[in-house]
Short mmCIF file of C-alpha atoms in Angstrom, two decimals:
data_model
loop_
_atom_site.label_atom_id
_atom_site.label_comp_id
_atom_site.label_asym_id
_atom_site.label_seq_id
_atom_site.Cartn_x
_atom_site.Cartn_y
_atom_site.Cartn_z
CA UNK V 42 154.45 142.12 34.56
CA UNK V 43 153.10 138.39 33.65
CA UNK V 44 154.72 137.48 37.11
CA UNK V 45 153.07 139.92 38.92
CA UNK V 46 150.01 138.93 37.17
CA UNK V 47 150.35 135.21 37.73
CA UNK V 48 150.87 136.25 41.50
CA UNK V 49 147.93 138.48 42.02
CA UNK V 50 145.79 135.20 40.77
CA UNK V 51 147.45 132.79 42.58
CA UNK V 52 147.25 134.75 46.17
CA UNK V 53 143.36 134.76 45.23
CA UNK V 54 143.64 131.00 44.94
CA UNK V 55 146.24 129.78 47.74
CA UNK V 56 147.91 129.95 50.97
CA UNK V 57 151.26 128.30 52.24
CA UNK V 58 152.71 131.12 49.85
CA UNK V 59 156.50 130.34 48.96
CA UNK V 60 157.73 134.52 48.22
CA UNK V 61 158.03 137.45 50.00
CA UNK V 62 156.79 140.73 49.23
CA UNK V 63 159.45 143.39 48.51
CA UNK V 64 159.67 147.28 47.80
CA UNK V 65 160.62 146.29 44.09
CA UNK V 66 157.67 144.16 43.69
CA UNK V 67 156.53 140.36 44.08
CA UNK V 68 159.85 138.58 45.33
CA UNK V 69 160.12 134.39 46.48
CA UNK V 70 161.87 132.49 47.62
CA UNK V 71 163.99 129.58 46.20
CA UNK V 72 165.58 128.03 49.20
CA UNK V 73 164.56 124.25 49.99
CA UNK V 74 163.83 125.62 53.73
CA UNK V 75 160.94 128.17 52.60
CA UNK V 76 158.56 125.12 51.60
CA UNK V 77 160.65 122.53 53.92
CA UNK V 78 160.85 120.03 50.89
CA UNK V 79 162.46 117.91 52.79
CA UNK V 80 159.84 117.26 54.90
CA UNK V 81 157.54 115.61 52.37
CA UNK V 82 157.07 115.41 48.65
CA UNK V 83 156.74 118.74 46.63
CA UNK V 84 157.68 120.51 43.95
CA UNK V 85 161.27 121.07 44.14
CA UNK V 86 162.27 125.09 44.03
CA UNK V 87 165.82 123.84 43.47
CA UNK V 88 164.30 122.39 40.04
CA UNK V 89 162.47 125.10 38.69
CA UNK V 90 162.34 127.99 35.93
CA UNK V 91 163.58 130.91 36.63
CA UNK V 92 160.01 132.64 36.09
CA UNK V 93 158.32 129.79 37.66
CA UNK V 94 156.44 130.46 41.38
CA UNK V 95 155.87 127.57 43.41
CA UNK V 96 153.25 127.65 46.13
CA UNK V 97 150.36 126.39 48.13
CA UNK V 98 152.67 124.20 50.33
CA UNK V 99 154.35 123.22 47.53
CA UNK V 100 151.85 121.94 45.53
CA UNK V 101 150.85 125.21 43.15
CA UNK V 102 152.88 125.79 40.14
CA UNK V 103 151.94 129.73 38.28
CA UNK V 104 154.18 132.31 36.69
CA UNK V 105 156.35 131.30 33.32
CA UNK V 106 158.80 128.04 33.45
CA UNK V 107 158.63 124.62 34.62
CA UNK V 108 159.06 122.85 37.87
CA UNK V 109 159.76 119.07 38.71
CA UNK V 110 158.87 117.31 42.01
CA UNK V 111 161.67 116.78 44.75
CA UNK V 112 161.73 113.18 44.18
CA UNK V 113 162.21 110.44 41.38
CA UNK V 114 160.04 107.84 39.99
CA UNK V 115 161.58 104.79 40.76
CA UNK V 116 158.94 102.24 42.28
CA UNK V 117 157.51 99.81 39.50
CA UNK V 118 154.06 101.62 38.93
CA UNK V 119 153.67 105.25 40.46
CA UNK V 120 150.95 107.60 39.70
CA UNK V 121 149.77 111.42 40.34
CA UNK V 122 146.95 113.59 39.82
CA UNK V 123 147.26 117.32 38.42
CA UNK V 124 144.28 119.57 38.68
CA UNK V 125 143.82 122.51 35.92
CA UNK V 126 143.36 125.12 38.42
CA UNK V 127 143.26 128.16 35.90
CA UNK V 128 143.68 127.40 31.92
CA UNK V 129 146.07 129.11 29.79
CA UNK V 130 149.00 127.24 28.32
CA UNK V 131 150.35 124.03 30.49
CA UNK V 132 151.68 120.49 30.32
CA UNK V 133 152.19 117.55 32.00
CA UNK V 134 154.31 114.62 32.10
CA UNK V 135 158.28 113.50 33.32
CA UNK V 136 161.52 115.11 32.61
CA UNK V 137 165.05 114.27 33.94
CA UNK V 138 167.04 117.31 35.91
CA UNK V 139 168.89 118.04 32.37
CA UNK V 140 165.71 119.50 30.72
CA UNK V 141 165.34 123.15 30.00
CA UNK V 142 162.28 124.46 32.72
CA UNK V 143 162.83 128.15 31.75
CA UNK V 144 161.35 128.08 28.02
CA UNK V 145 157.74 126.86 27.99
CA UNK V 146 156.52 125.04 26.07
CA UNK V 147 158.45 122.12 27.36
CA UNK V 148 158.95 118.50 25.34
CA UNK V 149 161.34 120.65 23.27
CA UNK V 150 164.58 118.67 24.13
CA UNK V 151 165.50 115.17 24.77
CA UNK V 152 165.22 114.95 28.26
CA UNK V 153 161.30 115.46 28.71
CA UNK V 154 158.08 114.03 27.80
CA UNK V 155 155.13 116.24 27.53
CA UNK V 156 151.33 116.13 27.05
CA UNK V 157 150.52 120.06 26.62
CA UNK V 158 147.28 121.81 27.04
CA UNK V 159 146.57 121.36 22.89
CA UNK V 160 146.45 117.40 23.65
CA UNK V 161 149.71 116.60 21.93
CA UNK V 162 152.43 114.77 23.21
CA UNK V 163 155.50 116.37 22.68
CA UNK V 164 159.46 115.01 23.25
CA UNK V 165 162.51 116.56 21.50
CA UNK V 166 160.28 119.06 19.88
CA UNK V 167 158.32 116.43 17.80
CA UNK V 168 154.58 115.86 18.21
CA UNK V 169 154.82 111.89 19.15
CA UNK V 170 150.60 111.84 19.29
CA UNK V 171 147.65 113.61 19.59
CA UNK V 172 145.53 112.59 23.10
CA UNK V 173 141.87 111.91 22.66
CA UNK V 174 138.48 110.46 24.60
CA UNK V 175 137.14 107.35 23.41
CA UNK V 176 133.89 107.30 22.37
CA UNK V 177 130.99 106.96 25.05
CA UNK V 178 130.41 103.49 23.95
CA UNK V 179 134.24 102.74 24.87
CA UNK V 180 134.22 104.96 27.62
CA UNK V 181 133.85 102.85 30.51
CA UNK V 182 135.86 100.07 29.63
CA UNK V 183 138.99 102.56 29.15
CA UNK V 184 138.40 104.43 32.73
CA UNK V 185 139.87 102.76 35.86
CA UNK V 186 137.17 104.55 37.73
CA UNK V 187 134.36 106.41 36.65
CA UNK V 188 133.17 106.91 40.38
CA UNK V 189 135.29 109.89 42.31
CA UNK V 190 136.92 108.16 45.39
CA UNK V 191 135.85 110.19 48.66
CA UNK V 192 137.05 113.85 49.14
CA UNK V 193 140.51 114.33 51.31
CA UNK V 194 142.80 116.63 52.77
CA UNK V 195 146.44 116.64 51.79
CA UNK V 196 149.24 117.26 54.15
CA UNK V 197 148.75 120.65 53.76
CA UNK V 198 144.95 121.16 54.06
CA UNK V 199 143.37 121.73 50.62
CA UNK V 200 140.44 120.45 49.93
CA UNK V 201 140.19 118.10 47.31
CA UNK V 202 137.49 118.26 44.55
CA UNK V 203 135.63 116.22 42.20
CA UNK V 204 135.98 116.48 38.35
CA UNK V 205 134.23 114.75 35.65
CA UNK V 206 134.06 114.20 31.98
CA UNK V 207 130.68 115.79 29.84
CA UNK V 208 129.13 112.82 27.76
CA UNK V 209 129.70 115.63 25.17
CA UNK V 210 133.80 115.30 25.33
CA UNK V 211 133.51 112.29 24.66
CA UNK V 212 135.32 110.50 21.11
CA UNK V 213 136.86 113.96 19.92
CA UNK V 214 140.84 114.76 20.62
CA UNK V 215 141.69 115.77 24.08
CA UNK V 216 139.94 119.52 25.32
CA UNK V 217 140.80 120.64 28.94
CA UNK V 218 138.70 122.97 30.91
CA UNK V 219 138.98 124.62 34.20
CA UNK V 220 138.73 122.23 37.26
CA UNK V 221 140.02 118.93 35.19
CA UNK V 222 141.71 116.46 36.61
CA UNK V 223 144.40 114.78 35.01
CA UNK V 224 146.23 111.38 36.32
CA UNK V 225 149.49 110.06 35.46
CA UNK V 226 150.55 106.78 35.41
CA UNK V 227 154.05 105.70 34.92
CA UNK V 228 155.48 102.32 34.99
CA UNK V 229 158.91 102.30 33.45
CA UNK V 230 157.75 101.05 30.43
CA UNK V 231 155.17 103.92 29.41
CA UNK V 232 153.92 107.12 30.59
CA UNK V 233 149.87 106.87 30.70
CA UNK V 234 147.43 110.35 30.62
CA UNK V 235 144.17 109.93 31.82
CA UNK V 236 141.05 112.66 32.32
CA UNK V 237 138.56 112.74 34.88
CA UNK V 238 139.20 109.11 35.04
CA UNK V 239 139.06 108.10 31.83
CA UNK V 240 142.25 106.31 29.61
CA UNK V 241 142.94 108.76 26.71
CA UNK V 242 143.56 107.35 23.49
CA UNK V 243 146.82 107.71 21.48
CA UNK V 244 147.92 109.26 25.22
CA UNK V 245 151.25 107.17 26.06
CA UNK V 246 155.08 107.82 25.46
CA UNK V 247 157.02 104.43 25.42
CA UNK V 248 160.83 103.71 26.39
CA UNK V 249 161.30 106.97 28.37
CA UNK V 250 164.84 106.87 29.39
CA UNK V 251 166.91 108.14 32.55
CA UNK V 252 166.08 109.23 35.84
CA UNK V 253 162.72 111.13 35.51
CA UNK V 254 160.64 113.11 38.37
CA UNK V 255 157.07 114.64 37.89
CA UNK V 256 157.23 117.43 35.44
CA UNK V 257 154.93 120.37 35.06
CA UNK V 258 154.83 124.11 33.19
CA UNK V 259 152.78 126.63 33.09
CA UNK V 260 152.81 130.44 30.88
CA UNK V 261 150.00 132.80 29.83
CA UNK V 262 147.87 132.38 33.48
CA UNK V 263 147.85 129.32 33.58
CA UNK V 264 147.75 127.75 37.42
CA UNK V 265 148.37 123.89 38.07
CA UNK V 266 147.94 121.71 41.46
CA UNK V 267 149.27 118.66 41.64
CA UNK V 268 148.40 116.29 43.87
CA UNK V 269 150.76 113.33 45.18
CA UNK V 270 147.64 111.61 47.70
CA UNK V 271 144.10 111.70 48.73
CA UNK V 272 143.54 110.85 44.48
CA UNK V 273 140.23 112.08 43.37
CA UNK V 274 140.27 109.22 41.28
CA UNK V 275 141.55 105.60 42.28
CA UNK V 276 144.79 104.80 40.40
CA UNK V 277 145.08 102.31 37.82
CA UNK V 278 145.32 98.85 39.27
CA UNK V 279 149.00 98.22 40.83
CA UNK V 280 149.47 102.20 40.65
CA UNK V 281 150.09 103.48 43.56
CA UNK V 282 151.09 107.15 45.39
CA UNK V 283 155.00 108.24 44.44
CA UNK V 284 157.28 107.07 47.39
CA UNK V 285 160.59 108.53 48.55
CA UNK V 286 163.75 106.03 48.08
CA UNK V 287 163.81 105.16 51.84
CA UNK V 288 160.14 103.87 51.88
CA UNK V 289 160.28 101.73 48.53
CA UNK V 290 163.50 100.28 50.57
#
């Protein structure tokens, strides 16, 4: 039932669809070849829970579980944007292919690191920090860009969209609406959250360890995009787009 929900407000929302429709209900597919993964960079339906539904080209993550994207960070500085298409319950951050993706709420075991829709940053099921906006005075000296770059198109055609932050948000812990736009920075060192362009405070994990990719989940309607290019907000300085192995090379 909360798949078949998920589904009926996802189709609303998407095309590029990654399921077929059966005579025993909503039915998708897993198989790398449905959303040609290997193509370009997506989220990975090899890597997924087994409630999650990936679609929207491979970009849309609804349903129940987690998903990771089909490639590693491993240049110095990557980053990636992930739009709150629909709120519910959600998070963000990196994971290595041991962590659990069919139990939201991930950041529950040792292999990922989590910012969930509350604001807290969660790893091994402790609460690490709690994410929040400076004040408005501090404001612009924590955002790396308080002016949205120029709309784009991805790969797959969807339109990109602006977000911003309400003066009123500002210096109180983390909230997350509908149409928010959070960026993720990662340099090997720490794993920076930032919202509608803005540096959160107290928003960092330090000495993640292993191989991570991309992480996100999603349970009670909640719909995420993320988005890999075409940033609506310029990347940190030295950030830059996640690269497959053979570019970086």
């Amino acid at each position: 039932m909360m798949v078949s929900r998920c589904m009926d407000s996802c189709l609303s929302l998407c095309g590029c669809a990654s399921f077929l429709m059966g005579s025993d209900g909503y039915r998708y597919h897993k198989q790398r070849d449905v959303l040609n993964a290997n193509a370009y960079i997506s989220l990975d339906t090899q890597f997924m829970g087994e409630e999650a539904i990936v679609l929207k080209c491979g970009s849309r993550l609804c349903g129940e579980g987690g998903v990771l994207l089909n490639v590693p960070l491993l240049q110095s500085k990557s980053y990636f944007e992930v739009k709150i298409q629909q709120s519910g319950n959600w998070g963000v951050g990196v994971a290595t292919r041991d962590a659990d993706l069919s139990h939201p709420p991930l950041g529950r075991d040792f292999f990922s690191w989590v910012m969930r829709s509350t604001g807290e940053l969660f790893h091994d099921d402790k609460v690490v920090s709690t994410a929040s906006l400076p004040s408005a005075a501090d404001s612009s000296r924590s955002s790396h860009n308080l002016v949205v770059c120029k709309s784009g198109r991805t790969a797959c055609g969807v339109q990109m969209s602006d977000s911003s932050v309400n003066q009123e948000r500002l210096g109180n812990v983390a909230s997350f609406e509908d149409g928010d736009i959070i960026g993720v920075a990662f340099d090997h060192v720490s794993l920076q959250f930032y919202l509608g362009g803005i540096k959160l405070e107290g928003a960092s994990f330090l000495n993640i360890k292993g191989q991570v990719y991309p992480l996100l989940y999603v349970s009670e309607d909640a719909i995420l995009d993320i988005r890999i290019q075409d940033f609506v907000f310029r990347p940190p300085k030295g950030f830059s787009q996640i690269l497959r192995e053979k570019t970086i090379l």
